[in-house]
CSV table of C-alpha atoms in Angstrom, one decimal:
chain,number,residue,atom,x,y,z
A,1,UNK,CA,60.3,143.4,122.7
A,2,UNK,CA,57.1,142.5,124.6
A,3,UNK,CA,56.3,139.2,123.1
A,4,UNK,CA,52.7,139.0,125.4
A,5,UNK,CA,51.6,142.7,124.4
A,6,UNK,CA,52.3,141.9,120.6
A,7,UNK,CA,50.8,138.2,120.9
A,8,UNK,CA,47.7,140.0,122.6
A,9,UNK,CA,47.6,142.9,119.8
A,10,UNK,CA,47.2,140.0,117.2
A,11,UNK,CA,45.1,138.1,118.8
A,12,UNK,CA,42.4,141.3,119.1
A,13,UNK,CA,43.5,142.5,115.9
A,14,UNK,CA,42.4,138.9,114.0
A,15,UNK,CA,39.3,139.5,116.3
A,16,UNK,CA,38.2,142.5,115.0
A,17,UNK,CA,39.0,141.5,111.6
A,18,UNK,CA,36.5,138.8,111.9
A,19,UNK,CA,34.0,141.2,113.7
A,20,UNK,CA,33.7,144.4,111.2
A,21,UNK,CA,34.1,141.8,108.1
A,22,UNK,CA,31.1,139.6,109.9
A,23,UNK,CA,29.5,143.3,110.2
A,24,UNK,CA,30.4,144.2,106.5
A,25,UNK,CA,29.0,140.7,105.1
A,26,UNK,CA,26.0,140.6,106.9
A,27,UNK,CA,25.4,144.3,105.6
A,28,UNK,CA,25.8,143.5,102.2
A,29,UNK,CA,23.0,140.8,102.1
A,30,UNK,CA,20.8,143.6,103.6
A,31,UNK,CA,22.2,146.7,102.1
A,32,UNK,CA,24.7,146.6,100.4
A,33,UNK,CA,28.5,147.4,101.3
A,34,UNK,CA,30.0,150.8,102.7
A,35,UNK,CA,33.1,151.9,100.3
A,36,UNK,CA,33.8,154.4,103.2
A,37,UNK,CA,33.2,153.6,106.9
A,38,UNK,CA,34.9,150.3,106.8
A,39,UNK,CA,38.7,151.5,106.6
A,40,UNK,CA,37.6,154.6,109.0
A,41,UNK,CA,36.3,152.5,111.4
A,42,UNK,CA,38.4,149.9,111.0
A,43,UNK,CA,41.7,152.5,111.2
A,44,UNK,CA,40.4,154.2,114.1
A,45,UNK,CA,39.9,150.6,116.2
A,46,UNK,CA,43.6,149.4,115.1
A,47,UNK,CA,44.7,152.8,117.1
A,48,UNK,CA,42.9,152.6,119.9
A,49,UNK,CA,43.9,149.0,120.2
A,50,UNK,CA,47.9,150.0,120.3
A,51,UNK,CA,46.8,153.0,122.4
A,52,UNK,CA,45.2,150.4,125.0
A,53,UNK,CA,48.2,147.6,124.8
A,54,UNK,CA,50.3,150.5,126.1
A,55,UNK,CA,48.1,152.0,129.1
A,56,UNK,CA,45.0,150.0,130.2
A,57,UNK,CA,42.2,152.5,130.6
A,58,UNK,CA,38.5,151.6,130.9
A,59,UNK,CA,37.7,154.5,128.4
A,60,UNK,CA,40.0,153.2,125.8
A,61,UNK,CA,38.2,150.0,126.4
A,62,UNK,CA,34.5,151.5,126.1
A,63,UNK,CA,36.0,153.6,122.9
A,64,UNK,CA,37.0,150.4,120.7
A,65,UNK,CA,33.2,148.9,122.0
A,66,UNK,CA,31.4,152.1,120.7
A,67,UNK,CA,33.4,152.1,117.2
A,68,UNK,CA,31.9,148.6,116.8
A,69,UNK,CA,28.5,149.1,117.6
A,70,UNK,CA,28.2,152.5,115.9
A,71,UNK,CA,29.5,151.0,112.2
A,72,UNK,CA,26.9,148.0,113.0
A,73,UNK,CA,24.3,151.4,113.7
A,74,UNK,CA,25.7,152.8,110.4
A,75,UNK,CA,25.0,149.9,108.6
A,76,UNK,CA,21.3,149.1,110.2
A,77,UNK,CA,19.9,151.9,110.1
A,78,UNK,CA,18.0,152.7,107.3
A,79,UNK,CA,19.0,156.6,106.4
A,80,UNK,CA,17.1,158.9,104.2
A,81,UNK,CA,17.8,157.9,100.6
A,82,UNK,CA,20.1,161.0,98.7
A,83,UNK,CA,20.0,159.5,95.2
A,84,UNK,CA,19.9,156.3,93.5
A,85,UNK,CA,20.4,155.0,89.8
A,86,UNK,CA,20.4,151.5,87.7
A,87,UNK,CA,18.0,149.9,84.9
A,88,UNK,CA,15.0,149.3,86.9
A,89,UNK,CA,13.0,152.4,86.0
A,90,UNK,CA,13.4,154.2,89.8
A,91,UNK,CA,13.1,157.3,90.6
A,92,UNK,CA,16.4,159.5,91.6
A,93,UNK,CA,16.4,161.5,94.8
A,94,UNK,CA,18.8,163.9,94.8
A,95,UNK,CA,20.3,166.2,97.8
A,96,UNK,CA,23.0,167.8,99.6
A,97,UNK,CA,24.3,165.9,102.7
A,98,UNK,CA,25.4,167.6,105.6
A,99,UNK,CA,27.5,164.5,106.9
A,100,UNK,CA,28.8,161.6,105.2
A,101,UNK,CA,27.2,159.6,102.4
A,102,UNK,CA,27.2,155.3,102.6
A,103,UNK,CA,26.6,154.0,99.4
A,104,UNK,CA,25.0,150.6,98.7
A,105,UNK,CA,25.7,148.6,95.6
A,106,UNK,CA,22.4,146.5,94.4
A,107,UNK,CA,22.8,144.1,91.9
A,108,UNK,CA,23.9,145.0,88.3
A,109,UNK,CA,24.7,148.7,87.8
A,110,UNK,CA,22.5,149.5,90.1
A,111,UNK,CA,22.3,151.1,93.9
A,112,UNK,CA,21.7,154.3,96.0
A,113,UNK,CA,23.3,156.1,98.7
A,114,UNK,CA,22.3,157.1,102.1
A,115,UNK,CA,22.7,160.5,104.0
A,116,UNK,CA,24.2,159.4,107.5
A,117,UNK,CA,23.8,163.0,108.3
A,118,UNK,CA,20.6,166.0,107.5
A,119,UNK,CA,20.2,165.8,103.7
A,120,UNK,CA,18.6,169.2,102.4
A,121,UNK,CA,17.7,169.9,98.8
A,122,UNK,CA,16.4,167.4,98.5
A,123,UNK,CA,15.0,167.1,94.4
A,124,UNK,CA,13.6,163.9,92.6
A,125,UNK,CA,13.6,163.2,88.6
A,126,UNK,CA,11.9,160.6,87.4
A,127,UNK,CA,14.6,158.0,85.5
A,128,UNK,CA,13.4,154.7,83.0
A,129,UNK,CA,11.0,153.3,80.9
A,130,UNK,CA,8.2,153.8,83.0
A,131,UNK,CA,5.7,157.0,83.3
A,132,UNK,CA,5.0,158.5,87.1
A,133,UNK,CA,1.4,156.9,86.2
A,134,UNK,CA,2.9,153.8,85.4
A,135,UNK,CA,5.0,153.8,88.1
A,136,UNK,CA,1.8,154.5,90.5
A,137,UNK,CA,0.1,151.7,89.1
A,138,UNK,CA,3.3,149.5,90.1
A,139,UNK,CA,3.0,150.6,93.8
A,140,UNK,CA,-0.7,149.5,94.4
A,141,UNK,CA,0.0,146.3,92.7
A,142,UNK,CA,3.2,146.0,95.3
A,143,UNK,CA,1.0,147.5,98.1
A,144,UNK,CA,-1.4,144.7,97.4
A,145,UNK,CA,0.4,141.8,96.9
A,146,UNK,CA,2.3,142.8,99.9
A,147,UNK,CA,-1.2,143.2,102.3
A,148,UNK,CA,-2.6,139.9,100.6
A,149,UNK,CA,1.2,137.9,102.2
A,150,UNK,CA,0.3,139.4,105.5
A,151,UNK,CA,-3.2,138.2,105.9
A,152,UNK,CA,-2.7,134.7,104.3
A,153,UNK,CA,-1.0,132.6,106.7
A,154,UNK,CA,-0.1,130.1,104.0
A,155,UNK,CA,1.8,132.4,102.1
A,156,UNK,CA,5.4,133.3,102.6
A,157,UNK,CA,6.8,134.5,99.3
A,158,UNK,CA,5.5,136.4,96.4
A,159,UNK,CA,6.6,138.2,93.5
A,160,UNK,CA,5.5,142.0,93.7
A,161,UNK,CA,4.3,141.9,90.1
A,162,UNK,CA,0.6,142.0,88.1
A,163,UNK,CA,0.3,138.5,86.8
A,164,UNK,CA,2.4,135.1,86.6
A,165,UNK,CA,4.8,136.6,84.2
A,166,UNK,CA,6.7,139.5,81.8
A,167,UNK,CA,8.5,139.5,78.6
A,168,UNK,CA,12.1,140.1,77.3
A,169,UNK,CA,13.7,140.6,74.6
A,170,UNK,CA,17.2,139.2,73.9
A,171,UNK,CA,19.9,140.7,75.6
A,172,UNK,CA,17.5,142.8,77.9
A,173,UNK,CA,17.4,142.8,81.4
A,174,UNK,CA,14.2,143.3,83.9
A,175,UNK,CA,14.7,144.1,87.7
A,176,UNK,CA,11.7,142.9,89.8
A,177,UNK,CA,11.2,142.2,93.4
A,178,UNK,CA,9.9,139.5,95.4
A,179,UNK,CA,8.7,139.5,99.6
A,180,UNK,CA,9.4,137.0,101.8
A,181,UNK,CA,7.5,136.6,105.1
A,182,UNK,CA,9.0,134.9,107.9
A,183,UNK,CA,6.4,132.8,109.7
A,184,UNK,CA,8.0,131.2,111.9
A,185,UNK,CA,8.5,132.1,115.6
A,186,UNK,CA,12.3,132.2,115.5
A,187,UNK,CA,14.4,134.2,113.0
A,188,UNK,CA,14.7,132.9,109.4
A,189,UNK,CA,18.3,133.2,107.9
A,190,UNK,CA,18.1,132.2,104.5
A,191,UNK,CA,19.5,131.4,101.0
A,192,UNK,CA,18.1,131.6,97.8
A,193,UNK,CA,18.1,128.7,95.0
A,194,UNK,CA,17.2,128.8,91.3
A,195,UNK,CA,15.6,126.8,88.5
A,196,UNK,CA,15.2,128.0,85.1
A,197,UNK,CA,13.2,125.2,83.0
A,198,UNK,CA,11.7,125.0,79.1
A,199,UNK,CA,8.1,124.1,78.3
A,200,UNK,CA,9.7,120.3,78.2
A,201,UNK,CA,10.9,120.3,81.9
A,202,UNK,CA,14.3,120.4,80.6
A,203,UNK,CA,16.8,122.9,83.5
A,204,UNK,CA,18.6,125.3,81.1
A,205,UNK,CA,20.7,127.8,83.8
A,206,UNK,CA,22.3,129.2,80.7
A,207,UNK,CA,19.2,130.8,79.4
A,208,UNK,CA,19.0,133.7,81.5
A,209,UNK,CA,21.4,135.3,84.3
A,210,UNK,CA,19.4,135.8,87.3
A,211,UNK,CA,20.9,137.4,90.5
A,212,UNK,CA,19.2,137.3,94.0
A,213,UNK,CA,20.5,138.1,97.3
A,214,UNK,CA,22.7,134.9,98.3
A,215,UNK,CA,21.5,135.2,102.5
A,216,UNK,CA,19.5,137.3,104.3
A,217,UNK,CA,17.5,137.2,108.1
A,218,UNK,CA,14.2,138.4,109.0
A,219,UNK,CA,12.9,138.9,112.0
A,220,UNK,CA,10.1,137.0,113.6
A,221,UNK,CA,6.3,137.7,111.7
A,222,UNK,CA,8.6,140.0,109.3
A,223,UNK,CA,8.2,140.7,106.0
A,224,UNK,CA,11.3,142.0,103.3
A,225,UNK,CA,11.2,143.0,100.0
A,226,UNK,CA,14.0,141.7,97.7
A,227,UNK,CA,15.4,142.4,94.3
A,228,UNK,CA,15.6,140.0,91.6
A,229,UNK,CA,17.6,141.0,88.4
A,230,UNK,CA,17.0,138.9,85.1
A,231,UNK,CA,18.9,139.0,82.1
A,232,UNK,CA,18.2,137.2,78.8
A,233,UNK,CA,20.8,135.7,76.6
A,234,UNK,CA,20.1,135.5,72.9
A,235,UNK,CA,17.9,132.2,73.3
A,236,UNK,CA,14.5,132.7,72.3
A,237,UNK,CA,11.7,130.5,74.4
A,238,UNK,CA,9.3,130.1,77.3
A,239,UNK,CA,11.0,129.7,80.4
A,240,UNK,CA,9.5,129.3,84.3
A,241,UNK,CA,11.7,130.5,86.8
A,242,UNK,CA,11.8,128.6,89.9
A,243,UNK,CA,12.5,130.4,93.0
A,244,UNK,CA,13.0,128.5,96.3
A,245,UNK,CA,13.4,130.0,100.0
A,246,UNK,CA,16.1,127.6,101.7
A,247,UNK,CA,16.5,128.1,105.2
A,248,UNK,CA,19.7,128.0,106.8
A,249,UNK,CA,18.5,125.7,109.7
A,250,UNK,CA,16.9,123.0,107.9
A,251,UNK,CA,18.6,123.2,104.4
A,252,UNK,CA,16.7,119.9,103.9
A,253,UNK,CA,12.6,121.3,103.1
A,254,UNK,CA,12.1,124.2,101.3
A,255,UNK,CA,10.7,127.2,103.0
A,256,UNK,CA,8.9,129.1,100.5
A,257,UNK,CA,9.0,128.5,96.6
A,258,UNK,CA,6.8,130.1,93.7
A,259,UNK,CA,7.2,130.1,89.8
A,260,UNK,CA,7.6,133.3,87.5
A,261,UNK,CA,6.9,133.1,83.7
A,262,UNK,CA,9.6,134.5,81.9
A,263,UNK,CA,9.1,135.1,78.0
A,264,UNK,CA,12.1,135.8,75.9
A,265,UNK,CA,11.4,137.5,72.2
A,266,UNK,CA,13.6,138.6,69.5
């Protein structure tokens, strides 16, 4: 046995291990995670790395390169939406793809897939509480709030809602987004922090489940939208969510932070 080949196979294999999950994780804080092209691609570089420990070729080589950088493609690029579904009142597009279909998980029984291919009958239906009117309304209030973050250079996060606030009832859950602009002339990776607090002051985390993304990167003078999914418990009160921007490279000072009224009702 070839101890050097098979030391060399697991040393590249432990390398691209760490490459398509680094690829994967950093997807799923942007878009979710593919249920499909990770063991394909993954599968296909494992045989082209035994192919290439038993004859050198600069094609082989170029081969395993391109299977990288085509699932990082895969997982960037932002394909035409075939359908999504969840609790937060969307809209479903529906169609037939003539290729493959990634689909993205959001947060909470909710998420979409992507047509990495030509997507043709293409139908949408209208699904949640929310009328198409309603739903228009929602949009201009986004549209605004997000034209208001990009003139006002003091302002780097916002929730995409009308007012400070909503209501709940118990055991209800609300999907909303927020925006973050990154201001500063480098990228901003960052992570997300949480305070839920009565009228008193008083932190109580166990009055409502809130999920955000954990970590995410923006791009210099960009601004991303984000979804924030509430759910109430069966406490009944006034709460103010505090949401804080934390960035990665100076976890000590908050980036961004801004308060959202939640009111939970029986």
């Amino acid at each position: 046995m070839n101890w050097k080949k098979v030391g060399l196979f697991v040393l590249f294999l432990i390398i691209g291990i760490f490459l398509f999950g680094l690829i994967t994780i950093i997807g799923s804080f942007e878009v979710g995670y593919l249920s499909f092209f990770l063991p394909l691609f993954f599968i296909a570089f494992v045989v082209f790395l035994v192919l290439i420990l038993k004859e050198y070729s600069k094609k082989k080589l170029m081969t395993i390169i391109l299977l990288i950088v085509v699932y990082w493609l895969i997982i960037l690029i932002p394909f035409p939406i075939c359908d999504s579904w969840g609790k937060w009142g969307e809209t479903s597009r529906e169609c037939t793809c003539i290729g493959f279909e990634k689909t993205t998980f959001g947060i909470s029984d909710a998420g979409w897939s992507r047509c990495v291919g030509f997507p043709i009958n293409k139908r949408e239906e209208f699904r949640g509480t929310f009328s198409p009117r309603q739903s228009e309304i929602q949009e201009q209030i986004e549209q605004q709030i997000l034209e208001d973050l990009i003139v006002s250079p003091n302002k780097k996060l916002s929730f995409l809602i009308s007012g400070v606030g909503f209501s709940l009832k118990t055991q209800q859950s609300q999907g909303i987004k927020f925006a973050v602009k990154n201001a500063k002339k480098a990228h901003l990776s960052f992570k997300t922090r949480i305070e839920v607090r009565k009228p008193n002051g008083e932190i109580d985390h166990s009055a409502l489940n809130i999920r955000t993304p954990f970590l995410s990167i923006i791009e210099p003078l960009e601004i991303k939208t984000y979804n924030l999914f509430i759910e109430s418990t069966d406490k009944t009160e006034d709460y103010l969510v505090n949401l804080k921007i934390i960035d990665i490279e100076s976890p000590e000072t908050v980036y961004a932070e801004n308060n959202l009224a939640v009111v939970v009702i029986e």
